[in-house]
Amino acid sequence: MSTPLPLDPDGLEVRTWSPGDAPWAQVSHSESGAREARFLPRTQAEWDWVLGQNPAGARLVRACRGGQVVTSALGLAVRTRVLGETQRFTNWLASGPGARGEVGAGTERAWLAAASAFHAEYLRPEVDLLHYGWPDAGTRELGRVHLEHERLCVQSLLVRDTGPATSAELGAVSPLVRALARFGPEADVLYACCATHWNASAIRDAAFLNWRFVDHPRYRYRLLGVQSGATLRGYAVARLGDELGPRQELLLDWLVLPGDEEAAEN
């Protein structure tokens, strides 16, 4: 069962999630329109995927009052190779204190209690090496003031216009490229060959790739690979991204054997 922390004076109880707790869909609540909300679980299948199937384990803290969930802090943990050792980085999907439209001192206190407990439970060397995320402006300021969060960088989105191509041309791929249904041991070999060139990288083995893309309960991804015999020379993962506009496709992951320019170009 989850581990309860002491009640605060206004009756707030903060609990870390563990297998055996109440049905996971019950911990969800209405979210704001911030970027992070698109990644938060909405259905029982999505909670199962986040908490029960992630190869890196579950990350969830709930703040409750009177048996009702007030707010929560949720993370997507990823096994990460750092200087040759396996660590875990967690993408912190922390819905802000105004996620239910109830911004106020009490709501902020509840959110800060959940966020503080989340870091205390998981942000330690034997669990997570790093927590990161993309909070909205209000959540970011609360984190800066109360949680020692700091802004590291501003992300860029690179866009390529395909030009006046027909639908058939847009769907065409090189004869070297084939659609993949799932990832197998060949993906482990591909990542191992690439990882030696990096100081830090998410571990993109078959277990991670199948969980993250193939078995995702909400989104359907297009998996493409360049393969020679049993060797996977490279892959790309994409999905339609309606959040960017009509007929937009997001390139979400791309990995190619070092020096294999033919696979990279295709």
CSV table of C-alpha atoms in Angstrom, one decimal:
chain,number,residue,atom,x,y,z
A,1,MET,CA,0.0,0.0,0.0
A,2,SER,CA,1.0,3.6,-0.3
A,3,THR,CA,3.0,5.3,2.4
A,4,PRO,CA,1.1,8.1,4.3
A,5,LEU,CA,2.9,11.1,5.5
A,6,PRO,CA,1.8,13.1,8.5
A,7,LEU,CA,-1.4,15.2,8.2
A,8,ASP,CA,-0.9,19.0,8.0
A,9,PRO,CA,-3.1,21.3,10.2
A,10,ASP,CA,-5.8,21.7,7.5
A,11,GLY,CA,-6.3,18.0,7.1
A,12,LEU,CA,-4.1,17.3,4.1
A,13,GLU,CA,-2.6,13.9,3.8
A,14,VAL,CA,0.2,13.2,1.3
A,15,ARG,CA,0.7,9.6,0.1
A,16,THR,CA,3.2,8.0,-2.2
A,17,TRP,CA,1.6,5.4,-4.6
A,18,SER,CA,2.4,1.7,-4.5
A,19,PRO,CA,0.8,-1.4,-6.0
A,20,GLY,CA,-2.4,-2.3,-4.2
A,21,ASP,CA,-3.7,1.2,-3.9
A,22,ALA,CA,-7.2,2.2,-5.1
A,23,PRO,CA,-7.9,2.0,-8.9
A,24,TRP,CA,-5.5,4.4,-10.5
A,25,ALA,CA,-8.0,6.2,-12.6
A,26,GLN,CA,-9.5,7.6,-9.4
A,27,VAL,CA,-6.3,9.7,-8.7
A,28,SER,CA,-6.9,11.8,-11.8
A,29,HIS,CA,-8.5,15.2,-11.8
A,30,SER,CA,-9.3,17.9,-14.3
A,31,GLU,CA,-6.2,19.4,-15.8
A,32,SER,CA,-5.5,22.9,-17.2
A,33,GLY,CA,-4.6,23.4,-20.9
A,34,ALA,CA,-0.8,23.5,-20.2
A,35,ARG,CA,1.6,21.6,-22.3
A,36,GLU,CA,2.1,18.9,-19.6
A,37,ALA,CA,-1.6,18.1,-19.5
A,38,ARG,CA,-1.4,16.4,-22.9
A,39,PHE,CA,0.9,13.8,-21.3
A,40,LEU,CA,-1.1,13.1,-18.1
A,41,PRO,CA,-3.1,9.8,-17.9
A,42,ARG,CA,-6.8,10.1,-18.5
A,43,THR,CA,-8.1,6.5,-18.6
A,44,GLN,CA,-7.4,3.3,-16.5
A,45,ALA,CA,-5.4,1.9,-19.4
A,46,GLU,CA,-3.2,5.0,-19.4
A,47,TRP,CA,-2.6,4.7,-15.6
A,48,ASP,CA,-1.8,1.0,-16.1
A,49,TRP,CA,0.8,2.0,-18.7
A,50,VAL,CA,2.3,4.8,-16.6
A,51,LEU,CA,2.4,3.1,-13.2
A,52,GLY,CA,2.3,-0.7,-13.9
A,53,GLN,CA,4.3,-1.2,-17.1
A,54,ASN,CA,7.1,1.4,-17.1
A,55,PRO,CA,10.4,-0.5,-17.1
A,56,ALA,CA,11.9,2.2,-14.9
A,57,GLY,CA,9.1,2.0,-12.3
A,58,ALA,CA,6.3,4.2,-11.0
A,59,ARG,CA,6.5,7.8,-9.7
A,60,LEU,CA,3.3,9.2,-8.1
A,61,VAL,CA,2.5,11.2,-5.0
A,62,ARG,CA,-1.1,12.3,-4.1
A,63,ALA,CA,-2.4,14.9,-1.8
A,64,CYS,CA,-5.8,14.1,-0.3
A,65,ARG,CA,-8.2,15.8,2.0
A,66,GLY,CA,-11.3,14.0,3.3
A,67,GLY,CA,-10.6,11.0,1.1
A,68,GLN,CA,-10.6,13.1,-2.1
A,69,VAL,CA,-7.6,13.7,-4.2
A,70,VAL,CA,-6.8,17.5,-4.2
A,71,THR,CA,-3.7,17.4,-6.4
A,72,SER,CA,-0.9,15.1,-7.4
A,73,ALA,CA,2.7,14.9,-8.6
A,74,LEU,CA,3.4,12.3,-11.3
A,75,GLY,CA,6.6,11.5,-13.2
A,76,LEU,CA,7.6,9.3,-16.2
A,77,ALA,CA,10.9,7.7,-15.2
A,78,VAL,CA,13.4,6.7,-17.8
A,79,ARG,CA,16.5,4.5,-17.4
A,80,THR,CA,19.4,6.6,-18.4
A,81,ARG,CA,23.1,5.7,-19.1
A,82,VAL,CA,25.4,8.2,-17.5
A,83,LEU,CA,29.2,7.7,-17.9
A,84,GLY,CA,28.6,4.0,-18.4
A,85,GLU,CA,26.3,3.5,-15.4
A,86,THR,CA,22.6,3.0,-15.4
A,87,GLN,CA,20.7,5.9,-13.6
A,88,ARG,CA,17.1,7.1,-13.8
A,89,PHE,CA,15.9,10.5,-15.0
A,90,THR,CA,12.3,11.4,-14.4
A,91,ASN,CA,10.2,13.7,-16.5
A,92,TRP,CA,8.1,15.4,-13.8
A,93,LEU,CA,4.5,15.8,-15.0
A,94,ALA,CA,3.5,17.9,-12.1
A,95,SER,CA,0.1,19.5,-12.7
A,96,GLY,CA,0.1,23.0,-11.2
A,97,PRO,CA,-1.9,24.2,-8.3
A,98,GLY,CA,-4.5,25.8,-10.6
A,99,ALA,CA,-5.2,22.6,-12.5
A,100,ARG,CA,-8.7,22.4,-11.1
A,101,GLY,CA,-9.4,26.1,-11.5
A,102,GLU,CA,-9.0,26.7,-7.7
A,103,VAL,CA,-6.0,28.9,-7.3
A,104,GLY,CA,-5.5,30.0,-3.8
A,105,ALA,CA,-3.3,29.7,-0.7
A,106,GLY,CA,-4.8,26.4,0.3
A,107,THR,CA,-4.5,24.9,-3.2
A,108,GLU,CA,-0.9,26.1,-3.5
A,109,ARG,CA,0.0,24.6,-0.1
A,110,ALA,CA,-1.5,21.2,-1.2
A,111,TRP,CA,0.5,21.2,-4.4
A,112,LEU,CA,3.7,22.2,-2.7
A,113,ALA,CA,3.2,19.5,-0.2
A,114,ALA,CA,2.8,16.9,-3.0
A,115,ALA,CA,5.7,18.3,-5.0
A,116,SER,CA,8.0,18.4,-1.9
A,117,ALA,CA,7.1,14.8,-1.0
A,118,PHE,CA,7.7,13.7,-4.6
A,119,HIS,CA,11.2,15.0,-4.6
A,120,ALA,CA,11.9,13.6,-1.1
A,121,GLU,CA,10.7,10.2,-2.1
A,122,TYR,CA,12.3,9.9,-5.5
A,123,LEU,CA,15.1,12.5,-5.9
A,124,ARG,CA,17.9,10.5,-4.3
A,125,PRO,CA,20.9,8.7,-5.8
A,126,GLU,CA,19.4,5.2,-5.3
A,127,VAL,CA,16.2,6.2,-7.1
A,128,ASP,CA,16.4,9.2,-9.5
A,129,LEU,CA,19.5,11.2,-10.4
A,130,LEU,CA,17.5,14.1,-12.0
A,131,HIS,CA,14.0,15.5,-12.2
A,132,TYR,CA,13.0,17.8,-15.1
A,133,GLY,CA,9.9,19.0,-16.8
A,134,TRP,CA,8.1,21.8,-18.8
A,135,PRO,CA,5.8,23.5,-16.3
A,136,ASP,CA,3.6,26.5,-17.1
A,137,ALA,CA,4.8,29.9,-15.9
A,138,GLY,CA,2.9,29.9,-12.6
A,139,THR,CA,4.1,26.4,-11.7
A,140,ARG,CA,7.6,27.3,-12.7
A,141,GLU,CA,7.6,30.3,-10.4
A,142,LEU,CA,6.3,28.3,-7.4
A,143,GLY,CA,9.0,25.7,-8.0
A,144,ARG,CA,11.7,28.4,-8.2
A,145,VAL,CA,10.6,30.1,-5.0
A,146,HIS,CA,9.7,27.0,-2.9
A,147,LEU,CA,11.4,23.9,-4.4
A,148,GLU,CA,14.8,25.2,-5.6
A,149,HIS,CA,13.9,24.6,-9.2
A,150,GLU,CA,15.9,26.4,-11.8
A,151,ARG,CA,15.4,27.1,-15.5
A,152,LEU,CA,18.1,25.5,-17.5
A,153,CYS,CA,17.2,26.2,-21.2
A,154,VAL,CA,14.6,27.2,-23.7
A,155,GLN,CA,13.7,24.5,-26.2
A,156,SER,CA,13.5,25.0,-29.9
A,157,LEU,CA,11.2,23.2,-32.4
A,158,LEU,CA,12.7,22.6,-35.8
A,159,VAL,CA,10.2,22.4,-38.7
A,160,ARG,CA,10.6,21.3,-42.2
A,161,ASP,CA,8.1,22.2,-44.9
A,162,THR,CA,7.6,19.3,-47.3
A,163,GLY,CA,6.5,21.7,-50.1
A,164,PRO,CA,3.7,21.1,-52.6
A,165,ALA,CA,3.8,17.3,-52.6
A,166,THR,CA,0.9,15.0,-53.2
A,167,SER,CA,-0.5,12.7,-50.5
A,168,ALA,CA,1.2,9.7,-52.3
A,169,GLU,CA,4.5,11.4,-52.3
A,170,LEU,CA,4.3,12.4,-48.7
A,171,GLY,CA,3.6,8.7,-47.8
A,172,ALA,CA,6.4,7.3,-49.9
A,173,VAL,CA,9.5,6.0,-48.2
A,174,SER,CA,12.9,4.7,-49.5
A,175,PRO,CA,13.0,1.0,-50.5
A,176,LEU,CA,15.6,0.5,-47.8
A,177,VAL,CA,13.0,1.5,-45.1
A,178,ARG,CA,10.4,-0.8,-43.8
A,179,ALA,CA,7.6,-0.5,-41.3
A,180,LEU,CA,8.3,-2.1,-37.9
A,181,ALA,CA,5.6,-3.7,-35.7
A,182,ARG,CA,7.7,-4.1,-32.6
A,183,PHE,CA,11.3,-3.8,-31.5
A,184,GLY,CA,13.4,-6.9,-30.7
A,185,PRO,CA,17.0,-7.7,-29.6
A,186,GLU,CA,18.4,-5.9,-32.6
A,187,ALA,CA,17.3,-2.6,-31.0
A,188,ASP,CA,19.4,-3.5,-27.9
A,189,VAL,CA,22.4,-3.9,-30.2
A,190,LEU,CA,21.8,-0.7,-32.0
A,191,TYR,CA,21.6,1.3,-28.8
A,192,ALA,CA,24.7,-0.4,-27.4
A,193,CYS,CA,26.6,0.6,-30.5
A,194,CYS,CA,25.5,4.2,-30.2
A,195,ALA,CA,25.7,4.6,-26.4
A,196,THR,CA,29.5,4.4,-26.3
A,197,HIS,CA,29.6,7.7,-28.2
A,198,TRP,CA,27.6,9.6,-25.5
A,199,ASN,CA,28.2,10.6,-21.9
A,200,ALA,CA,24.5,10.5,-21.2
A,201,SER,CA,21.5,9.0,-23.0
A,202,ALA,CA,18.1,7.5,-22.4
A,203,ILE,CA,18.4,3.7,-22.7
A,204,ARG,CA,16.6,3.0,-25.9
A,205,ASP,CA,16.5,-0.8,-25.7
A,206,ALA,CA,13.5,-2.9,-26.9
A,207,ALA,CA,11.9,-2.9,-23.4
A,208,PHE,CA,11.8,0.9,-23.4
A,209,LEU,CA,10.9,1.4,-27.1
A,210,ASN,CA,8.0,-1.1,-27.0
A,211,TRP,CA,6.7,0.4,-23.8
A,212,ARG,CA,7.1,4.1,-24.8
A,213,PHE,CA,5.8,3.8,-28.4
A,214,VAL,CA,4.3,0.4,-29.4
A,215,ASP,CA,2.2,-0.2,-26.3
A,216,HIS,CA,1.1,3.4,-25.6
A,217,PRO,CA,-2.7,3.2,-25.0
A,218,ARG,CA,-3.5,6.7,-26.4
A,219,TYR,CA,-1.2,7.5,-29.3
A,220,ARG,CA,-0.5,5.4,-32.4
A,221,TYR,CA,3.1,5.8,-33.7
A,222,ARG,CA,4.7,5.1,-37.1
A,223,LEU,CA,7.8,3.0,-36.7
A,224,LEU,CA,10.3,2.9,-39.5
A,225,GLY,CA,13.6,1.0,-39.7
A,226,VAL,CA,16.5,0.4,-42.0
A,227,GLN,CA,17.6,-3.2,-41.6
A,228,SER,CA,20.3,-5.4,-43.2
A,229,GLY,CA,19.7,-9.1,-42.3
A,230,ALA,CA,19.5,-9.3,-38.5
A,231,THR,CA,21.1,-5.9,-38.1
A,232,LEU,CA,18.9,-2.8,-37.3
A,233,ARG,CA,20.9,0.0,-38.8
A,234,GLY,CA,18.5,2.7,-37.7
A,235,TYR,CA,15.0,3.6,-36.8
A,236,ALA,CA,12.6,6.6,-36.6
A,237,VAL,CA,9.4,7.1,-34.7
A,238,ALA,CA,6.8,9.6,-35.7
A,239,ARG,CA,3.1,10.4,-35.1
A,240,LEU,CA,0.6,12.9,-36.3
A,241,GLY,CA,0.7,15.9,-34.1
A,242,ASP,CA,-2.6,17.7,-34.3
A,243,GLU,CA,-1.5,20.0,-31.4
A,244,LEU,CA,0.8,21.7,-34.0
A,245,GLY,CA,-1.8,22.1,-36.7
A,246,PRO,CA,-3.3,20.0,-39.5
A,247,ARG,CA,-1.1,17.6,-41.4
A,248,GLN,CA,1.8,18.0,-39.0
A,249,GLU,CA,3.9,15.0,-38.1
A,250,LEU,CA,6.2,14.9,-35.0
A,251,LEU,CA,9.6,13.1,-35.3
A,252,LEU,CA,9.9,11.8,-31.7
A,253,ASP,CA,12.9,9.5,-31.8
A,254,TRP,CA,15.6,8.7,-34.3
A,255,LEU,CA,18.7,6.5,-33.9
A,256,VAL,CA,21.2,5.4,-36.5
A,257,LEU,CA,24.4,3.3,-36.2
A,258,PRO,CA,27.4,5.7,-36.0
A,259,GLY,CA,28.9,6.5,-39.4
A,260,ASP,CA,26.0,4.9,-41.3
A,261,GLU,CA,25.2,7.8,-43.6
A,262,GLU,CA,23.0,5.7,-45.9
A,263,ALA,CA,20.7,4.7,-43.1
A,264,ALA,CA,20.6,8.2,-41.7
A,265,GLU,CA,19.6,9.8,-45.1
A,266,ASN,CA,16.9,7.3,-45.6
